[in-house]
mmCIF file of C-alpha atoms in Angstrom:
data_model
loop_
_atom_site.group_PDB
_atom_site.id
_atom_site.type_symbol
_atom_site.label_atom_id
_atom_site.label_comp_id
_atom_site.label_asym_id
_atom_site.label_seq_id
_atom_site.Cartn_x
_atom_site.Cartn_y
_atom_site.Cartn_z
ATOM 1 C CA MET G 165 17.948 76.964 80.100
ATOM 2 C CA LEU G 166 18.806 75.494 83.498
ATOM 3 C CA GLY G 167 21.134 72.809 82.172
ATOM 4 C CA ALA G 168 18.784 70.031 83.314
ATOM 5 C CA GLN G 169 18.152 68.349 79.946
ATOM 6 C CA GLY G 170 18.431 64.575 80.092
ATOM 7 C CA ARG G 171 17.836 64.458 83.849
ATOM 8 C CA ALA G 172 15.164 62.031 85.076
ATOM 9 C CA VAL G 173 12.563 61.964 87.809
ATOM 10 C CA HIS G 174 12.770 59.144 90.373
ATOM 11 C CA GLN G 175 10.182 57.617 92.630
ATOM 12 C CA CYS G 176 10.844 58.031 96.354
ATOM 13 C CA ASP G 177 8.702 56.924 99.299
ATOM 14 C CA ARG G 178 6.941 60.323 99.484
ATOM 15 C CA GLY G 179 6.167 60.494 95.744
ATOM 16 C CA TRP G 180 8.144 61.731 92.746
ATOM 17 C CA ALA G 181 11.527 63.196 93.672
ATOM 18 C CA PRO G 182 12.011 66.430 91.687
ATOM 19 C CA VAL G 183 15.230 67.145 89.760
ATOM 20 C CA PHE G 184 17.695 69.121 91.910
ATOM 21 C CA LEU G 185 19.954 71.661 90.207
ATOM 22 C CA ASP G 186 22.631 71.772 92.905
ATOM 23 C CA ARG G 187 24.035 69.796 95.801
ATOM 24 C CA GLU G 188 22.321 72.111 98.316
ATOM 25 C CA GLN G 189 18.972 71.322 96.678
ATOM 26 C CA SER G 190 18.235 75.052 96.597
ATOM 27 C CA ILE G 191 16.338 74.747 93.290
ATOM 28 C CA SER G 192 14.182 71.736 92.457
ATOM 29 C CA LEU G 193 12.354 71.252 89.155
ATOM 30 C CA MET G 194 9.498 69.244 87.731
ATOM 31 C CA SER G 195 8.584 69.178 84.035
ATOM 32 C CA VAL G 196 6.792 66.892 81.635
ATOM 33 C CA GLY G 197 10.103 66.963 79.733
ATOM 34 C CA PHE G 198 11.659 64.750 82.445
ATOM 35 C CA LEU G 199 8.962 62.098 81.881
ATOM 36 C CA LEU G 200 9.442 61.714 78.104
ATOM 37 C CA GLU G 201 11.564 58.926 76.701
ATOM 38 C CA LYS G 202 12.916 61.059 73.842
ATOM 39 C CA PRO G 203 13.379 64.866 73.931
ATOM 40 C CA ASP G 204 11.660 65.271 70.509
ATOM 41 C CA GLU G 205 8.561 63.372 71.595
ATOM 42 C CA ALA G 206 5.410 65.460 71.022
ATOM 43 C CA VAL G 207 3.098 65.714 74.012
ATOM 44 C CA VAL G 208 -0.104 65.264 71.982
ATOM 45 C CA TRP G 209 -2.424 65.418 74.945
ATOM 46 C CA ARG G 210 -5.961 66.703 75.207
ATOM 47 C CA GLY G 211 -7.118 68.875 78.131
ATOM 48 C CA PRO G 212 -8.195 66.218 80.687
ATOM 49 C CA LYS G 213 -4.849 64.391 80.542
ATOM 50 C CA LYS G 214 -2.920 67.652 80.928
ATOM 51 C CA ASN G 215 -5.147 68.696 83.829
ATOM 52 C CA ALA G 216 -4.517 65.387 85.622
ATOM 53 C CA LEU G 217 -0.730 65.768 85.282
ATOM 54 C CA ILE G 218 -0.805 69.361 86.556
ATOM 55 C CA LYS G 219 -2.681 68.172 89.654
ATOM 56 C CA GLN G 220 -0.096 65.398 90.138
ATOM 57 C CA PHE G 221 2.768 67.897 89.828
ATOM 58 C CA VAL G 222 1.306 69.768 92.817
ATOM 59 C CA SER G 223 0.191 66.846 94.980
ATOM 60 C CA ASP G 224 2.414 63.857 94.089
ATOM 61 C CA VAL G 225 5.868 65.526 94.009
ATOM 62 C CA ALA G 226 7.959 65.411 97.191
ATOM 63 C CA TRP G 227 8.601 69.174 97.106
ATOM 64 C CA GLY G 228 9.638 69.357 100.774
ATOM 65 C CA GLU G 229 9.806 72.798 102.399
ATOM 66 C CA LEU G 230 9.751 75.494 99.701
ATOM 67 C CA ASP G 231 10.190 79.242 99.966
ATOM 68 C CA PHE G 232 8.574 79.742 96.564
ATOM 69 C CA LEU G 233 6.857 77.486 94.035
ATOM 70 C CA VAL G 234 7.001 79.087 90.575
ATOM 71 C CA VAL G 235 4.693 77.689 87.874
ATOM 72 C CA ASP G 236 5.728 78.823 84.383
ATOM 73 C CA THR G 237 2.652 78.582 82.120
ATOM 74 C CA PRO G 238 2.238 79.104 78.387
ATOM 75 C CA PRO G 239 0.433 82.329 77.369
ATOM 76 C CA GLY G 240 -3.341 82.237 77.314
ATOM 77 C CA THR G 241 -6.346 81.351 79.436
ATOM 78 C CA SER G 242 -6.955 77.691 78.705
ATOM 79 C CA ASP G 243 -6.966 74.242 80.329
ATOM 80 C CA GLU G 244 -3.433 74.594 81.729
ATOM 81 C CA HIS G 245 -4.258 77.845 83.499
ATOM 82 C CA MET G 246 -7.562 76.650 84.926
ATOM 83 C CA ALA G 247 -5.998 73.398 86.150
ATOM 84 C CA THR G 248 -3.079 75.258 87.762
ATOM 85 C CA VAL G 249 -5.325 77.752 89.550
ATOM 86 C CA GLU G 250 -7.582 74.935 90.799
ATOM 87 C CA ALA G 251 -4.703 72.721 91.959
ATOM 88 C CA LEU G 252 -3.035 75.577 93.883
ATOM 89 C CA ARG G 253 -6.157 77.137 95.407
ATOM 90 C CA PRO G 254 -5.918 75.124 98.694
ATOM 91 C CA TYR G 255 -2.379 76.525 99.173
ATOM 92 C CA GLN G 256 -3.494 80.180 98.811
ATOM 93 C CA PRO G 257 -1.028 81.223 96.090
ATOM 94 C CA LEU G 258 0.535 84.692 96.344
ATOM 95 C CA GLY G 259 -0.734 85.501 92.889
ATOM 96 C CA ALA G 260 0.099 85.777 89.210
ATOM 97 C CA LEU G 261 3.162 87.502 87.789
ATOM 98 C CA VAL G 262 2.039 88.604 84.320
ATOM 99 C CA VAL G 263 4.733 88.980 81.638
ATOM 100 C CA THR G 264 4.112 90.828 78.385
ATOM 101 C CA THR G 265 6.151 92.089 75.454
ATOM 102 C CA PRO G 266 5.636 95.747 74.510
ATOM 103 C CA GLN G 267 3.583 95.222 71.314
ATOM 104 C CA ALA G 268 -0.118 96.006 71.160
ATOM 105 C CA VAL G 269 -0.791 92.436 69.992
ATOM 106 C CA SER G 270 0.795 90.945 73.099
ATOM 107 C CA ILE G 271 -0.860 93.558 75.337
ATOM 108 C CA GLY G 272 -4.252 92.396 74.004
ATOM 109 C CA ASP G 273 -3.502 88.809 75.100
ATOM 110 C CA VAL G 274 -2.409 90.032 78.513
ATOM 111 C CA ARG G 275 -5.599 92.069 79.010
ATOM 112 C CA ARG G 276 -7.513 88.817 78.581
ATOM 113 C CA GLU G 277 -5.195 87.136 81.087
ATOM 114 C CA LEU G 278 -5.923 89.896 83.619
ATOM 115 C CA THR G 279 -9.657 89.258 83.092
ATOM 116 C CA PHE G 280 -8.986 85.559 83.713
ATOM 117 C CA CYS G 281 -7.213 86.359 87.009
ATOM 118 C CA ARG G 282 -10.133 88.523 88.134
ATOM 119 C CA LYS G 283 -12.666 85.832 87.205
ATOM 120 C CA THR G 284 -10.773 83.087 89.038
ATOM 121 C CA GLY G 285 -9.995 85.236 92.111
ATOM 122 C CA LEU G 286 -6.218 85.143 91.559
ATOM 123 C CA ARG G 287 -4.406 88.268 92.781
ATOM 124 C CA VAL G 288 -2.147 89.933 90.171
ATOM 125 C CA MET G 289 1.225 90.535 91.835
ATOM 126 C CA GLY G 290 2.270 92.764 88.964
ATOM 127 C CA ILE G 291 3.185 93.143 85.300
ATOM 128 C CA VAL G 292 6.682 92.790 83.801
ATOM 129 C CA GLU G 293 7.550 94.045 80.302
ATOM 130 C CA ASN G 294 10.026 91.713 78.592
ATOM 131 C CA MET G 295 11.985 92.323 75.343
ATOM 132 C CA SER G 296 11.691 96.000 76.157
ATOM 133 C CA GLY G 297 14.191 97.924 74.048
ATOM 134 C CA PHE G 298 17.685 96.984 73.001
ATOM 135 C CA THR G 299 21.046 98.714 73.350
ATOM 136 C CA CYS G 300 23.205 98.183 70.259
ATOM 137 C CA PRO G 301 26.511 96.632 71.400
ATOM 138 C CA HIS G 302 28.311 98.428 68.524
ATOM 139 C CA CYS G 303 27.106 102.012 68.829
ATOM 140 C CA ALA G 304 25.400 101.976 72.273
ATOM 141 C CA GLU G 305 22.239 103.545 70.778
ATOM 142 C CA CYS G 306 18.999 102.384 72.385
ATOM 143 C CA ILE G 307 16.483 100.926 69.930
ATOM 144 C CA SER G 308 12.829 100.059 70.507
ATOM 145 C CA VAL G 309 12.627 96.838 68.490
ATOM 146 C CA PHE G 310 9.034 96.110 69.533
ATOM 147 C CA SER G 311 7.962 99.614 70.582
ATOM 148 C CA ARG G 312 8.022 100.303 74.313
ATOM 149 C CA GLY G 313 6.039 101.232 77.412
ATOM 150 C CA GLY G 314 2.940 99.115 76.697
ATOM 151 C CA GLY G 315 3.377 97.064 79.869
ATOM 152 C CA GLU G 316 3.543 100.123 82.125
ATOM 153 C CA GLU G 317 0.519 101.687 80.436
ATOM 154 C CA LEU G 318 -1.425 98.437 80.818
ATOM 155 C CA ALA G 319 -0.550 98.199 84.534
ATOM 156 C CA ARG G 320 -1.783 101.757 85.031
ATOM 157 C CA LEU G 321 -5.077 101.021 83.249
ATOM 158 C CA ALA G 322 -5.600 97.737 85.114
ATOM 159 C CA GLY G 323 -4.652 99.246 88.493
ATOM 160 C CA VAL G 324 -1.965 96.632 89.227
ATOM 161 C CA PRO G 325 1.740 97.200 90.106
ATOM 162 C CA PHE G 326 4.238 97.624 87.264
ATOM 163 C CA LEU G 327 7.377 95.770 88.341
ATOM 164 C CA GLY G 328 9.822 96.756 85.596
ATOM 165 C CA SER G 329 11.120 96.291 82.052
ATOM 166 C CA VAL G 330 13.706 93.717 80.973
ATOM 167 C CA PRO G 331 15.659 94.760 77.859
ATOM 168 C CA LEU G 332 16.569 92.385 75.040
ATOM 169 C CA ASP G 333 20.071 91.231 75.911
ATOM 170 C CA PRO G 334 22.168 88.949 73.666
ATOM 171 C CA GLU G 335 24.293 87.988 76.721
ATOM 172 C CA LEU G 336 21.199 86.746 78.540
ATOM 173 C CA THR G 337 20.053 84.841 75.445
ATOM 174 C CA ARG G 338 23.460 83.223 75.052
ATOM 175 C CA SER G 339 23.575 82.213 78.730
ATOM 176 C CA LEU G 340 20.119 80.604 78.427
ATOM 177 C CA GLU G 341 21.134 78.872 75.191
ATOM 178 C CA GLU G 342 24.237 77.361 76.703
ATOM 179 C CA GLY G 343 22.931 76.727 80.225
ATOM 180 C CA HIS G 344 25.512 79.116 81.739
ATOM 181 C CA ASP G 345 25.007 81.043 84.971
ATOM 182 C CA PHE G 346 24.045 84.533 83.760
ATOM 183 C CA ILE G 347 24.208 85.960 87.293
ATOM 184 C CA GLN G 348 27.837 84.832 87.718
ATOM 185 C CA GLU G 349 28.985 85.745 84.218
ATOM 186 C CA PHE G 350 27.310 89.081 83.470
ATOM 187 C CA PRO G 351 26.611 90.903 86.759
ATOM 188 C CA GLY G 352 27.066 94.254 84.990
ATOM 189 C CA SER G 353 24.542 93.706 82.178
ATOM 190 C CA PRO G 354 21.397 95.867 81.959
ATOM 191 C CA ALA G 355 19.125 92.769 81.980
ATOM 192 C CA PHE G 356 20.695 91.647 85.273
ATOM 193 C CA ALA G 357 19.974 95.000 86.932
ATOM 194 C CA ALA G 358 16.384 94.907 85.658
ATOM 195 C CA LEU G 359 15.760 91.327 86.820
ATOM 196 C CA SER G 360 17.282 91.992 90.285
ATOM 197 C CA SER G 361 15.109 95.043 90.786
ATOM 198 C CA ILE G 362 11.962 93.083 89.799
ATOM 199 C CA ALA G 363 12.867 90.201 92.135
ATOM 200 C CA GLN G 364 13.446 92.667 95.004
ATOM 201 C CA LYS G 365 10.040 94.301 94.446
ATOM 202 C CA ILE G 366 8.357 90.888 94.565
ATOM 203 C CA LEU G 367 10.208 89.979 97.789
ATOM 204 C CA ASP G 368 9.344 93.341 99.359
ATOM 205 C CA ALA G 369 5.659 92.813 98.604
ATOM 206 C CA THR G 370 5.640 89.203 99.809
ATOM 207 C CA PRO G 371 4.331 88.615 103.330
ATOM 208 C CA MET G 372 6.798 85.872 104.248
ATOM 209 C CA CYS G 373 9.826 85.358 106.483
ATOM 210 C CA LEU G 374 12.769 83.921 104.599
ATOM 211 C CA PRO G 375 15.487 82.364 106.778
ATOM 212 C CA MET N 289 -2.503 93.645 62.910
ATOM 213 C CA LEU N 290 -4.955 93.677 60.005
ATOM 214 C CA GLY N 291 -6.977 96.654 61.253
ATOM 215 C CA ALA N 292 -10.068 94.482 61.766
ATOM 216 C CA GLN N 293 -10.602 95.099 65.472
ATOM 217 C CA GLY N 294 -14.198 95.842 66.409
ATOM 218 C CA ARG N 295 -15.563 94.199 63.232
ATOM 219 C CA ALA N 296 -18.344 91.653 63.698
ATOM 220 C CA VAL N 297 -19.392 88.394 62.061
ATOM 221 C CA HIS N 298 -22.877 88.268 60.524
ATOM 222 C CA GLN N 299 -25.170 85.376 59.797
ATOM 223 C CA CYS N 300 -25.946 84.857 56.093
ATOM 224 C CA ASP N 301 -28.041 82.109 54.467
ATOM 225 C CA ARG N 302 -24.963 79.933 53.858
ATOM 226 C CA GLY N 303 -23.631 80.256 57.431
ATOM 227 C CA TRP N 304 -21.395 82.825 59.133
ATOM 228 C CA ALA N 305 -20.173 85.559 56.767
ATOM 229 C CA PRO N 306 -16.449 86.119 57.469
ATOM 230 C CA VAL N 307 -15.031 89.633 57.953
ATOM 231 C CA PHE N 308 -13.744 91.071 54.656
ATOM 232 C CA LEU N 309 -10.708 93.350 54.733
ATOM 233 C CA ASP N 310 -11.368 95.094 51.420
ATOM 234 C CA ARG N 311 -14.113 95.846 48.938
ATOM 235 C CA GLU N 312 -12.814 93.184 46.520
ATOM 236 C CA GLN N 313 -13.149 90.598 49.309
ATOM 237 C CA SER N 314 -9.622 89.399 48.522
ATOM 238 C CA ILE N 315 -8.932 88.597 52.196
ATOM 239 C CA SER N 316 -11.590 87.216 54.527
ATOM 240 C CA LEU N 317 -11.061 86.512 58.216
ATOM 241 C CA MET N 318 -12.614 84.504 61.001
ATOM 242 C CA SER N 319 -11.535 84.712 64.633
ATOM 243 C CA VAL N 320 -12.980 84.042 68.050
ATOM 244 C CA GLY N 321 -12.185 87.719 68.675
ATOM 245 C CA PHE N 322 -15.081 88.706 66.384
ATOM 246 C CA LEU N 323 -17.517 86.691 68.516
ATOM 247 C CA LEU N 324 -16.658 88.296 71.880
ATOM 248 C CA GLU N 325 -18.763 91.114 73.255
ATOM 249 C CA LYS N 326 -15.771 92.943 74.780
ATOM 250 C CA PRO N 327 -12.180 92.804 73.444
ATOM 251 C CA ASP N 328 -10.767 92.128 76.958
ATOM 252 C CA GLU N 329 -13.036 89.137 77.542
ATOM 253 C CA ALA N 330 -11.018 86.035 78.457
ATOM 254 C CA VAL N 331 -11.822 82.917 76.442
ATOM 255 C CA VAL N 332 -11.729 80.557 79.416
ATOM 256 C CA TRP N 333 -12.652 77.465 77.438
ATOM 257 C CA ARG N 334 -11.674 73.876 77.973
ATOM 258 C CA GLY N 335 -10.604 71.640 75.085
ATOM 259 C CA PRO N 336 -13.971 70.239 73.906
ATOM 260 C CA LYS N 337 -15.514 73.702 73.483
ATOM 261 C CA LYS N 338 -12.455 74.961 71.576
ATOM 262 C CA ASN N 339 -12.487 71.858 69.379
ATOM 263 C CA ALA N 340 -16.170 72.396 68.523
ATOM 264 C CA LEU N 341 -15.536 76.022 67.505
ATOM 265 C CA ILE N 342 -12.559 75.084 65.324
ATOM 266 C CA LYS N 343 -14.761 72.581 63.475
ATOM 267 C CA GLN N 344 -17.428 75.271 63.034
ATOM 268 C CA PHE N 345 -14.848 77.713 61.662
ATOM 269 C CA VAL N 346 -14.093 75.205 58.902
ATOM 270 C CA SER N 347 -17.606 73.926 58.161
ATOM 271 C CA ASP N 348 -20.057 76.726 59.120
ATOM 272 C CA VAL N 349 -18.310 79.771 57.621
ATOM 273 C CA ALA N 350 -19.360 80.852 54.108
ATOM 274 C CA TRP N 351 -15.749 80.961 52.888
ATOM 275 C CA GLY N 352 -16.721 80.836 49.200
ATOM 276 C CA GLU N 353 -13.973 80.052 46.672
ATOM 277 C CA LEU N 354 -10.565 80.396 48.318
ATOM 278 C CA ASP N 355 -7.072 80.221 46.839
ATOM 279 C CA PHE N 356 -5.582 79.608 50.273
ATOM 280 C CA LEU N 357 -6.963 79.019 53.756
ATOM 281 C CA VAL N 358 -4.324 79.937 56.348
ATOM 282 C CA VAL N 359 -4.867 78.730 59.937
ATOM 283 C CA ASP N 360 -2.638 80.574 62.401
ATOM 284 C CA THR N 361 -2.257 78.371 65.496
ATOM 285 C CA PRO N 362 -0.579 78.985 68.855
ATOM 286 C CA PRO N 363 2.717 77.129 69.404
ATOM 287 C CA GLY N 364 2.486 73.577 70.696
ATOM 288 C CA THR N 365 0.846 70.250 70.005
ATOM 289 C CA SER N 366 -2.399 70.397 71.935
ATOM 290 C CA ASP N 367 -6.185 70.393 71.480
ATOM 291 C CA GLU N 368 -6.157 73.273 68.983
ATOM 292 C CA HIS N 369 -3.680 71.529 66.718
ATOM 293 C CA MET N 370 -5.398 68.148 66.831
ATOM 294 C CA ALA N 371 -8.820 69.732 66.178
ATOM 295 C CA THR N 372 -7.442 71.753 63.255
ATOM 296 C CA VAL N 373 -5.758 68.763 61.625
ATOM 297 C CA GLU N 374 -8.924 66.661 62.043
ATOM 298 C CA ALA N 375 -11.277 69.356 60.715
ATOM 299 C CA LEU N 376 -9.123 69.977 57.622
ATOM 300 C CA ARG N 377 -8.265 66.364 56.795
ATOM 301 C CA PRO N 378 -11.207 65.918 54.342
ATOM 302 C CA TYR N 379 -9.907 68.934 52.358
ATOM 303 C CA GLN N 380 -6.392 67.483 51.957
ATOM 304 C CA PRO N 381 -4.399 70.443 53.342
ATOM 305 C CA LEU N 382 -1.144 71.372 51.598
ATOM 306 C CA GLY N 383 0.679 71.058 54.887
ATOM 307 C CA ALA N 384 2.168 72.878 57.833
ATOM 308 C CA LEU N 385 4.395 75.934 57.634
ATOM 309 C CA VAL N 386 6.498 75.734 60.795
ATOM 310 C CA VAL N 387 7.836 79.010 62.233
ATOM 311 C CA THR N 388 10.612 79.119 64.827
ATOM 312 C CA THR N 389 12.830 81.713 66.457
ATOM 313 C CA PRO N 390 16.566 80.996 66.435
ATOM 314 C CA GLN N 391 17.006 80.059 70.133
ATOM 315 C CA ALA N 392 17.634 76.498 71.215
ATOM 316 C CA VAL N 393 14.594 76.689 73.524
ATOM 317 C CA SER N 394 12.264 77.505 70.639
ATOM 318 C CA ILE N 395 13.942 74.920 68.393
ATOM 319 C CA GLY N 396 13.114 72.268 71.020
ATOM 320 C CA ASP N 397 9.404 73.159 70.831
ATOM 321 C CA VAL N 398 9.518 73.021 67.052
ATOM 322 C CA ARG N 399 11.144 69.579 67.030
ATOM 323 C CA ARG N 400 8.134 68.335 68.985
ATOM 324 C CA GLU N 401 5.837 70.035 66.462
ATOM 325 C CA LEU N 402 7.615 68.215 63.612
ATOM 326 C CA THR N 403 7.024 64.929 65.462
ATOM 327 C CA PHE N 404 3.345 65.907 65.766
ATOM 328 C CA CYS N 405 3.110 66.516 61.989
ATOM 329 C CA ARG N 406 4.682 63.128 61.289
ATOM 330 C CA LYS N 407 2.318 61.372 63.728
ATOM 331 C CA THR N 408 -0.796 63.016 62.254
ATOM 332 C CA GLY N 409 0.283 62.566 58.623
ATOM 333 C CA LEU N 410 0.545 66.297 57.933
ATOM 334 C CA ARG N 411 3.178 67.227 55.338
ATOM 335 C CA VAL N 412 5.704 69.882 56.482
ATOM 336 C CA MET N 413 5.875 72.524 53.723
ATOM 337 C CA GLY N 414 8.951 74.018 55.323
ATOM 338 C CA ILE N 415 10.515 75.888 58.221
ATOM 339 C CA VAL N 416 10.819 79.690 58.562
ATOM 340 C CA GLU N 417 13.163 81.349 61.061
ATOM 341 C CA ASN N 418 11.606 84.517 62.505
ATOM 342 C CA MET N 419 13.327 87.251 64.617
ATOM 343 C CA SER N 420 16.518 86.215 62.896
ATOM 344 C CA GLY N 421 19.125 88.918 63.465
ATOM 345 C CA PHE N 422 18.716 92.654 63.548
ATOM 346 C CA THR N 423 20.398 95.505 61.689
ATOM 347 C CA CYS N 424 20.974 98.519 63.936
ATOM 348 C CA PRO N 425 19.279 101.534 62.301
ATOM 349 C CA HIS N 426 21.979 103.798 63.792
ATOM 350 C CA CYS N 427 25.229 102.078 62.877
ATOM 351 C CA ALA N 428 24.029 99.469 60.321
ATOM 352 C CA GLU N 429 25.833 96.694 62.212
ATOM 353 C CA CYS N 430 24.075 93.330 62.128
ATOM 354 C CA ILE N 431 23.365 91.846 65.574
ATOM 355 C CA SER N 432 22.200 88.344 66.460
ATOM 356 C CA VAL N 433 19.791 89.187 69.278
ATOM 357 C CA PHE N 434 18.617 85.610 69.707
ATOM 358 C CA SER N 435 21.547 83.798 68.072
ATOM 359 C CA ARG N 436 21.001 82.662 64.501
ATOM 360 C CA GLY N 437 20.811 79.761 62.087
ATOM 361 C CA GLY N 438 18.928 77.329 64.331
ATOM 362 C CA GLY N 439 15.981 77.096 61.921
ATOM 363 C CA GLU N 440 18.159 76.176 58.940
ATOM 364 C CA GLU N 441 20.053 73.578 60.962
ATOM 365 C CA LEU N 442 16.771 72.087 62.188
ATOM 366 C CA ALA N 443 15.397 71.873 58.630
ATOM 367 C CA ARG N 444 18.560 70.060 57.546
ATOM 368 C CA LEU N 445 18.307 67.568 60.411
ATOM 369 C CA ALA N 446 14.570 66.977 59.848
ATOM 370 C CA GLY N 447 14.939 66.683 56.063
ATOM 371 C CA VAL N 448 12.349 69.391 55.303
ATOM 372 C CA PRO N 449 12.764 72.560 53.179
ATOM 373 C CA PHE N 450 14.174 75.689 54.821
ATOM 374 C CA LEU N 451 12.202 78.599 53.382
ATOM 375 C CA GLY N 452 14.117 81.570 54.776
ATOM 376 C CA SER N 453 14.888 83.902 57.688
ATOM 377 C CA VAL N 454 12.909 87.023 58.588
ATOM 378 C CA PRO N 455 14.971 89.635 60.471
ATOM 379 C CA LEU N 456 13.669 91.655 63.417
ATOM 380 C CA ASP N 457 12.437 94.878 61.821
ATOM 381 C CA PRO N 458 11.081 97.830 63.860
ATOM 382 C CA GLU N 459 9.288 99.098 60.700
ATOM 383 C CA LEU N 460 7.379 95.815 60.417
ATOM 384 C CA THR N 461 6.532 95.885 64.143
ATOM 385 C CA ARG N 462 5.265 99.462 63.863
ATOM 386 C CA SER N 463 3.141 98.647 60.809
ATOM 387 C CA LEU N 464 1.560 95.700 62.634
ATOM 388 C CA GLU N 465 0.995 97.834 65.750
ATOM 389 C CA GLU N 466 -0.794 100.550 63.837
ATOM 390 C CA GLY N 467 -2.563 98.371 61.257
ATOM 391 C CA HIS N 468 -0.669 100.041 58.387
ATOM 392 C CA ASP N 469 0.087 98.366 55.064
ATOM 393 C CA PHE N 470 3.732 97.298 55.446
ATOM 394 C CA ILE N 471 3.957 96.233 51.787
ATOM 395 C CA GLN N 472 2.930 99.699 50.579
ATOM 396 C CA GLU N 473 4.959 101.675 53.095
ATOM 397 C CA PHE N 474 8.279 99.827 53.340
ATOM 398 C CA PRO N 475 8.903 97.957 50.064
ATOM 399 C CA GLY N 476 12.670 98.445 50.535
ATOM 400 C CA SER N 477 12.958 96.927 54.019
ATOM 401 C CA PRO N 478 14.917 93.713 54.619
ATOM 402 C CA ALA N 479 11.899 91.993 56.222
ATOM 403 C CA PHE N 480 9.841 92.683 53.079
ATOM 404 C CA ALA N 481 12.448 91.040 50.825
ATOM 405 C CA ALA N 482 12.619 88.020 53.164
ATOM 406 C CA LEU N 483 8.834 87.599 53.369
ATOM 407 C CA SER N 484 8.421 87.936 49.563
ATOM 408 C CA SER N 485 11.048 85.305 48.919
ATOM 409 C CA ILE N 486 9.387 82.888 51.378
ATOM 410 C CA ALA N 487 5.941 83.468 49.826
ATOM 411 C CA GLN N 488 7.364 82.839 46.349
ATOM 412 C CA LYS N 489 8.958 79.558 47.446
ATOM 413 C CA ILE N 490 5.614 78.399 48.880
ATOM 414 C CA LEU N 491 3.790 79.349 45.652
ATOM 415 C CA ASP N 492 6.423 77.616 43.518
ATOM 416 C CA ALA N 493 6.004 74.417 45.547
ATOM 417 C CA THR N 494 2.192 74.541 45.500
ATOM 418 C CA PRO N 495 0.446 72.335 42.916
ATOM 419 C CA MET N 496 -2.342 74.781 42.123
ATOM 420 C CA CYS N 497 -3.462 77.046 39.267
ATOM 421 C CA LEU N 498 -4.128 80.587 40.453
ATOM 422 C CA PRO N 499 -6.239 82.727 38.093
#
């Protein structure tokens, strides 16, 4: 998605150097994908080995000064999530951004994730509904492919902020597929407006001074 | 999805009695969801505890005579998948049915899953492409929401059968949301035709005499 496939992680004197996306080093990445010899290699790892790597990704990477550290986890409430929460606890993380799709099945998973956040003392920054409706590019009719509004309803019930809905958007999918810069190429798309508004709400609620 | 929420598992003299969906006991289910006291409870379990439960679901449930045992796993190649393959090995499973969405990102995950199957000696019965295109209910134009054809291409490259593509279908989503019988209610829908064809291919390739 970020056009970083095939890039490798190097050792520097302060630890692992992350992969930088641009010359200004404004975005740096770390992923188990950078440590594999072949991209098809299966990471057939049990919990303890995964937990150890997650800890290393926090403590042994030369992150430098960061404005934000974003950890993208799989869905669920398992080893990965426990290890991440434990590794970040000393740094007082801002909280969890919980993403759901509108279906009842997904909402059920997310309710369990909210319980997990409560149990582990992780603040919920808010809920985002993804794949929320679709505007047909041929007739401009709006279609609820996966129903709609479940994320907002869930936020209301759980008493956490609802940050917005991101529509299905073939232009966004294509940009991610091809590693193109969606922000540069499709500034007028409905997904761009939705994502910008969500990012602004997170910034507004974040007690931090950006330069 | 199957309208079984709130049902409970009972102890019988041969082990746990699964949840039956109908009077004829033609479909029986087992899920960790049936063992939780509250539906929102998070299953915050590390690998070893999950592995033990997966083994119990194979050995301690009074399944009776089954035509097929279907294990629906999360994506990935982690504890759950290793435990499932190990627990089922003595029963010589038919193999893995690998489901992907058309995007390159999902295809990458699935390539690692194919490597996992090869490493663990599990036959790949075939690949199914889900969320594959969408026909607008208003103008009947076909739209590739998530691009298209990645599953078929992957099957070709991996040398495994491609079993078919299931389109995005709001009628199927709604049926799953509300626990309705999609087969009874929408026999003319494109998703129904796709799913029937895939099921028939699996049956045709299965060395088994059904009554």
